[in-house]
Amino acid sequence: MPLALVTGPTSGIGRSFAHALAVEGLDLILVARDGPRLEELADELSRAGDVACEVLVADLSDLEQTMRVEERLRRQPFDVLVNNAGFGLHRPFEANDIETEQRGLDVMVRAVMRLTHAAIGPMSEVGRGDVVNVSSVAGFLPRGSYGAHKAWLTSFSTWANLHYGPKGVRVMALCPGFVRTEFHQRMGADMGAIPSFLWLDSDDLVRAGLRDLRDGKAVSIPSKRYKALVAASRFAPRGIVEKLARQGR
Ligand SMILES: NC(=O)c1ccc[n+]([C@@H]2O[C@H](COP(=O)([O-])OP(=O)(O)OC[C@H]3O[C@@H](n4cnc5c(N)ncnc54)[C@H](OP(=O)(O)O)[C@@H]3O)[C@@H](O)[C@H]2O)c1
């Protein structure tokens, strides 16, 4: 059976990925911190389809726990790796304690780099495999340390797509705008001012992302709205970029 590993499937975008891949018939390894929620999802997915789900509880801000996930990835070639786990920080950069900032970097950059490294060697050897790195449109703008982590993800994925594509391995950065998930509630942000037309549905987002992956795209920006916004941001007047940068955390 084809096999996928998804990080952060207990809610939001990762959960949508787990459902979409299970529907396609992939067995799943589900990685996050909340064991009971992972078990519940594994039961739900195995009952709904003919797939096997394994739960791997790990905090990806912790190096030893991340290395356990790497070991699992090295045990056999995987067909799909989705690096999705992540979180936002509501307070300004200087107001967060440095350990909180470090956790953001470790989950959204270090863990992605390490898990991709563990998976991509075996994928290249068999000449097949997909890696999706869930980035953000925030990576196209100066938007604090979060935007910088996502810029790293998008740049890394763009390079890896070119480098590993000829070896049969597709790598893609998925860059969403605002998506209705637990993300903003977890960071304690009031999103009341965001107009409804800017919100994306996570199942639609994942469907569009998987289509772009199979079309060989290195960077996927689902929805016409966000494609237009990212294109416009390249030519945005300096004043607007400065305003956005001041709002970045
Ligand atoms: N929602 C948006 O508007 C938006 C926009 C652009 C990009 N994104 C990106 O999309 C990705 C998924 O976010 P989401 O919107 O789906 O948010 P979410 O609903 O809050 O889900 C985040 C997931 O990441 C997991 N996670 C967080 N910290 C972790 C850690 N230290 N170790 C292991 N797993 C961890 C959580 O699981 P546990 O709590 O069980 O560990 C959860 O399953 C993130 O990378 C985020 O940056 C989101």
Tab-separated table of N, CA and C in Angstrom, residues 153-245:
chain	number	residue	atom	x	y	z
A	153	LEU	N	10.829	28.156	3.761
A	153	LEU	CA	10.131	26.963	3.247
A	153	LEU	C	9.882	27.055	1.748
A	154	THR	N	9.443	28.241	1.307
A	154	THR	CA	9.109	28.409	-0.118
A	154	THR	C	10.376	28.357	-0.968
A	155	SER	N	11.427	29.006	-0.489
A	155	SER	CA	12.692	29.004	-1.240
A	155	SER	C	13.284	27.591	-1.301
A	156	PHE	N	13.293	26.909	-0.169
A	156	PHE	CA	13.830	25.543	-0.102
A	156	PHE	C	13.048	24.612	-1.031
A	157	SER	N	11.726	24.730	-1.005
A	157	SER	CA	10.876	23.853	-1.828
A	157	SER	C	11.091	24.140	-3.319
A	158	THR	N	11.272	25.427	-3.659
A	158	THR	CA	11.483	25.800	-5.064
A	158	THR	C	12.770	25.158	-5.579
A	159	TRP	N	13.819	25.236	-4.754
A	159	TRP	CA	15.085	24.598	-5.139
A	159	TRP	C	14.920	23.070	-5.234
A	160	ALA	N	14.295	22.473	-4.209
A	160	ALA	CA	14.191	21.005	-4.163
A	160	ALA	C	13.339	20.481	-5.320
A	161	ASN	N	12.344	21.263	-5.731
A	161	ASN	CA	11.506	20.851	-6.867
A	161	ASN	C	12.370	20.713	-8.126
A	162	LEU	N	13.262	21.694	-8.348
A	162	LEU	CA	14.132	21.662	-9.539
A	162	LEU	C	15.158	20.543	-9.434
A	163	HIS	N	15.705	20.383	-8.232
A	163	HIS	CA	16.811	19.437	-8.030
A	163	HIS	C	16.347	17.979	-8.062
A	164	TYR	N	15.199	17.708	-7.404
A	164	TYR	CA	14.756	16.309	-7.272
A	164	TYR	C	13.728	15.904	-8.328
A	165	GLY	N	13.144	16.902	-9.043
A	165	GLY	CA	12.152	16.590	-10.087
A	165	GLY	C	12.683	15.565	-11.088
A	166	PRO	N	13.900	15.771	-11.635
A	166	PRO	CA	14.424	14.804	-12.614
A	166	PRO	C	14.624	13.407	-12.014
A	167	LYS	N	14.672	13.320	-10.680
A	167	LYS	CA	14.822	11.992	-10.031
A	167	LYS	C	13.456	11.382	-9.689
A	168	GLY	N	12.376	12.017	-10.131
A	168	GLY	CA	11.036	11.452	-9.901
A	168	GLY	C	10.391	11.905	-8.608
A	169	VAL	N	11.025	12.847	-7.894
A	169	VAL	CA	10.466	13.308	-6.612
A	169	VAL	C	9.924	14.739	-6.795
A	170	ARG	N	8.631	14.901	-6.457
A	170	ARG	CA	8.009	16.226	-6.596
A	170	ARG	C	7.994	16.915	-5.234
A	171	VAL	N	8.517	18.143	-5.191
A	171	VAL	CA	8.496	18.917	-3.936
A	171	VAL	C	7.740	20.213	-4.216
A	172	MET	N	6.853	20.575	-3.319
A	172	MET	CA	6.054	21.794	-3.540
A	172	MET	C	5.792	22.540	-2.238
A	173	ALA	N	5.865	23.862	-2.313
A	173	ALA	CA	5.424	24.707	-1.186
A	173	ALA	C	3.979	25.081	-1.437
A	174	LEU	N	3.113	24.801	-0.458
A	174	LEU	CA	1.715	25.219	-0.552
A	174	LEU	C	1.587	26.520	0.246
A	175	CYS	N	1.160	27.584	-0.436
A	175	CYS	CA	1.150	28.914	0.199
A	175	CYS	C	-0.274	29.440	0.347
A	176	PRO	N	-0.921	29.123	1.468
A	176	PRO	CA	-2.288	29.627	1.648
A	176	PRO	C	-2.312	31.062	2.150
A	177	GLY	N	-3.467	31.700	1.925
A	177	GLY	CA	-3.792	32.941	2.622
A	177	GLY	C	-4.516	32.546	3.906
A	178	PHE	N	-5.526	33.344	4.305
A	178	PHE	CA	-6.264	33.010	5.534
A	178	PHE	C	-7.122	31.757	5.330
A	179	VAL	N	-6.981	30.787	6.236
A	179	VAL	CA	-7.753	29.543	6.148
A	179	VAL	C	-8.492	29.355	7.475
A	180	ARG	N	-9.750	28.944	7.406
A	180	ARG	CA	-10.524	28.704	8.638
A	180	ARG	C	-10.057	27.407	9.288
A	181	THR	N	-9.250	27.532	10.337
A	181	THR	CA	-8.702	26.393	11.095
A	181	THR	C	-8.631	26.847	12.554
A	182	GLU	N	-7.895	26.117	13.376
A	182	GLU	CA	-7.715	26.537	14.778
A	182	GLU	C	-6.536	27.510	14.942
A	183	PHE	N	-5.840	27.783	13.834
A	183	PHE	CA	-4.594	28.544	13.865
A	183	PHE	C	-4.710	29.890	14.604
A	184	HIS	N	-5.698	30.705	14.219
A	184	HIS	CA	-5.799	32.062	14.788
A	184	HIS	C	-6.318	32.043	16.219
A	185	GLN	N	-7.241	31.090	16.490
A	185	GLN	CA	-7.768	30.928	17.853
A	185	GLN	C	-6.621	30.493	18.783
A	186	ARG	N	-5.772	29.564	18.317
A	186	ARG	CA	-4.654	29.090	19.148
A	186	ARG	C	-3.686	30.226	19.457
A	187	MET	N	-3.527	31.156	18.477
A	187	MET	CA	-2.576	32.254	18.752
A	187	MET	C	-3.249	33.428	19.459
A	188	GLY	N	-4.565	33.310	19.676
A	188	GLY	CA	-5.295	34.348	20.411
A	188	GLY	C	-5.489	35.618	19.609
A	189	ALA	N	-5.611	35.470	18.282
A	189	ALA	CA	-5.764	36.661	17.437
A	189	ALA	C	-7.238	36.895	17.131
A	190	ASP	N	-7.661	38.154	17.155
A	190	ASP	CA	-9.024	38.517	16.768
A	190	ASP	C	-9.006	38.793	15.268
A	191	MET	N	-9.708	37.950	14.501
A	191	MET	CA	-9.654	38.065	13.045
A	191	MET	C	-10.917	38.710	12.484
A	192	GLY	N	-11.688	39.370	13.384
A	192	GLY	CA	-12.966	39.966	12.997
A	192	GLY	C	-12.863	40.952	11.841
A	193	ALA	N	-11.716	41.591	11.666
A	193	ALA	CA	-11.589	42.622	10.633
A	193	ALA	C	-11.284	42.034	9.247
A	194	ILE	N	-11.041	40.735	9.188
A	194	ILE	CA	-10.685	40.139	7.883
A	194	ILE	C	-11.966	39.870	7.098
A	195	PRO	N	-12.106	40.445	5.897
A	195	PRO	CA	-13.348	40.248	5.142
A	195	PRO	C	-13.554	38.784	4.745
A	196	SER	N	-14.819	38.381	4.687
A	196	SER	CA	-15.119	36.952	4.479
A	196	SER	C	-14.564	36.433	3.156
A	197	PHE	N	-14.454	37.314	2.123
A	197	PHE	CA	-13.988	36.795	0.819
A	197	PHE	C	-12.510	36.357	0.866
A	198	LEU	N	-11.787	36.765	1.936
A	198	LEU	CA	-10.366	36.380	2.019
A	198	LEU	C	-10.169	35.023	2.696
A	199	TRP	N	-11.249	34.447	3.268
A	199	TRP	CA	-11.091	33.170	3.985
A	199	TRP	C	-11.212	31.993	3.041
A	200	LEU	N	-10.317	31.022	3.202
A	200	LEU	CA	-10.348	29.803	2.388
A	200	LEU	C	-10.810	28.628	3.242
A	201	ASP	N	-11.389	27.643	2.568
A	201	ASP	CA	-11.794	26.400	3.235
A	201	ASP	C	-10.639	25.405	3.115
A	202	SER	N	-10.314	24.708	4.216
A	202	SER	CA	-9.100	23.877	4.191
A	202	SER	C	-9.228	22.664	3.256
A	203	ASP	N	-10.439	22.101	3.110
A	203	ASP	CA	-10.600	20.975	2.168
A	203	ASP	C	-10.391	21.452	0.723
A	204	ASP	N	-10.962	22.619	0.387
A	204	ASP	CA	-10.772	23.172	-0.977
A	204	ASP	C	-9.298	23.467	-1.218
A	205	LEU	N	-8.653	24.033	-0.186
A	205	LEU	CA	-7.232	24.385	-0.294
A	205	LEU	C	-6.385	23.144	-0.609
A	206	VAL	N	-6.657	22.070	0.122
A	206	VAL	CA	-5.869	20.848	-0.048
A	206	VAL	C	-6.135	20.221	-1.420
A	207	ARG	N	-7.410	20.253	-1.859
A	207	ARG	CA	-7.721	19.723	-3.208
A	207	ARG	C	-6.925	20.494	-4.262
A	208	ALA	N	-6.919	21.822	-4.154
A	208	ALA	CA	-6.196	22.650	-5.136
A	208	ALA	C	-4.689	22.386	-5.036
A	209	GLY	N	-4.188	22.241	-3.806
A	209	GLY	CA	-2.760	21.994	-3.602
A	209	GLY	C	-2.331	20.664	-4.212
A	210	LEU	N	-3.132	19.631	-4.019
A	210	LEU	CA	-2.771	18.304	-4.571
A	210	LEU	C	-2.812	18.330	-6.099
A	211	ARG	N	-3.747	19.109	-6.654
A	211	ARG	CA	-3.797	19.248	-8.132
A	211	ARG	C	-2.508	19.900	-8.624
A	212	ASP	N	-2.087	20.969	-7.959
A	212	ASP	CA	-0.863	21.687	-8.373
A	212	ASP	C	0.368	20.798	-8.219
A	213	LEU	N	0.396	20.003	-7.132
A	213	LEU	CA	1.528	19.090	-6.917
A	213	LEU	C	1.656	18.133	-8.096
A	214	ARG	N	0.533	17.573	-8.508
A	214	ARG	CA	0.555	16.583	-9.603
A	214	ARG	C	0.814	17.237	-10.954
A	215	ASP	N	0.597	18.559	-11.039
A	215	ASP	CA	0.969	19.299	-12.259
A	215	ASP	C	2.445	19.677	-12.231
A	216	GLY	N	3.140	19.318	-11.152
A	216	GLY	CA	4.588	19.575	-11.082
A	216	GLY	C	4.970	20.949	-10.578
A	217	LYS	N	4.000	21.708	-10.031
A	217	LYS	CA	4.327	23.077	-9.585
A	217	LYS	C	5.251	23.055	-8.378
A	218	ALA	N	6.150	24.026	-8.311
A	218	ALA	CA	7.043	24.155	-7.158
A	218	ALA	C	6.373	24.960	-6.055
A	219	VAL	N	5.506	25.894	-6.466
A	219	VAL	CA	4.822	26.765	-5.502
A	219	VAL	C	3.347	26.808	-5.880
A	220	SER	N	2.498	26.521	-4.912
A	220	SER	CA	1.050	26.546	-5.156
A	220	SER	C	0.426	27.648	-4.311
A	221	ILE	N	-0.293	28.563	-4.992
A	221	ILE	CA	-1.022	29.621	-4.264
A	221	ILE	C	-2.502	29.460	-4.610
A	222	PRO	N	-3.229	28.637	-3.837
A	222	PRO	CA	-4.619	28.397	-4.200
A	222	PRO	C	-5.483	29.656	-4.127
A	223	SER	N	-6.403	29.744	-5.060
A	223	SER	CA	-7.418	30.786	-5.249
A	223	SER	C	-6.862	31.962	-6.049
A	224	LYS	N	-7.750	32.463	-6.931
A	224	LYS	CA	-7.379	33.591	-7.803
A	224	LYS	C	-7.072	34.831	-6.971
A	225	ARG	N	-7.846	35.002	-5.831
A	225	ARG	CA	-7.658	36.186	-4.983
A	225	ARG	C	-6.215	36.297	-4.523
A	226	TYR	N	-5.697	35.164	-3.993
A	226	TYR	CA	-4.347	35.222	-3.421
A	226	TYR	C	-3.270	35.218	-4.501
A	227	LYS	N	-3.550	34.589	-5.644
A	227	LYS	CA	-2.578	34.676	-6.748
A	227	LYS	C	-2.410	36.148	-7.139
A	228	ALA	N	-3.558	36.860	-7.230
A	228	ALA	CA	-3.521	38.276	-7.617
A	228	ALA	C	-2.801	39.100	-6.549
A	229	LEU	N	-3.075	38.810	-5.272
A	229	LEU	CA	-2.438	39.582	-4.191
A	229	LEU	C	-0.919	39.388	-4.181
A	230	VAL	N	-0.489	38.128	-4.389
A	230	VAL	CA	0.959	37.860	-4.386
A	230	VAL	C	1.613	38.539	-5.593
A	231	ALA	N	0.942	38.470	-6.762
A	231	ALA	CA	1.497	39.120	-7.959
A	231	ALA	C	1.606	40.629	-7.714
A	232	ALA	N	0.550	41.221	-7.106
A	232	ALA	CA	0.546	42.669	-6.864
A	232	ALA	C	1.629	43.050	-5.855
A	233	SER	N	1.898	42.137	-4.892
A	233	SER	CA	2.869	42.477	-3.839
A	233	SER	C	4.276	42.679	-4.419
A	234	ARG	N	4.541	42.043	-5.588
A	234	ARG	CA	5.874	42.189	-6.198
A	234	ARG	C	6.096	43.615	-6.696
A	235	PHE	N	4.970	44.317	-7.015
A	235	PHE	CA	5.096	45.682	-7.555
A	235	PHE	C	4.529	46.716	-6.587
A	236	ALA	N	4.260	46.274	-5.326
A	236	ALA	CA	3.616	47.189	-4.371
A	236	ALA	C	4.530	48.373	-4.061
A	237	PRO	N	3.940	49.569	-3.934
A	237	PRO	CA	4.749	50.744	-3.578
A	237	PRO	C	5.404	50.536	-2.213
A	238	ARG	N	6.562	51.145	-2.044
A	238	ARG	CA	7.338	50.968	-0.821
A	238	ARG	C	6.531	51.283	0.449
A	239	GLY	N	5.672	52.317	0.372
A	239	GLY	CA	4.880	52.733	1.539
A	239	GLY	C	3.998	51.596	2.049
A	240	ILE	N	3.389	50.872	1.105
A	240	ILE	CA	2.486	49.769	1.501
A	240	ILE	C	3.300	48.640	2.118
A	241	VAL	N	4.462	48.330	1.508
A	241	VAL	CA	5.320	47.251	2.035
A	241	VAL	C	5.780	47.623	3.452
A	242	GLU	N	6.119	48.901	3.648
A	242	GLU	CA	6.576	49.346	4.987
A	242	GLU	C	5.456	49.206	6.015
A	243	LYS	N	4.218	49.532	5.599
A	243	LYS	CA	3.068	49.426	6.512
A	243	LYS	C	2.872	47.965	6.927
A	244	LEU	N	2.929	47.047	5.934
A	244	LEU	CA	2.766	45.615	6.226
A	244	LEU	C	3.878	45.122	7.148
A	245	ALA	N	5.094	45.607	6.895
A	245	ALA	CA	6.237	45.165	7.702
A	245	ALA	C	6.067	45.608	9.150
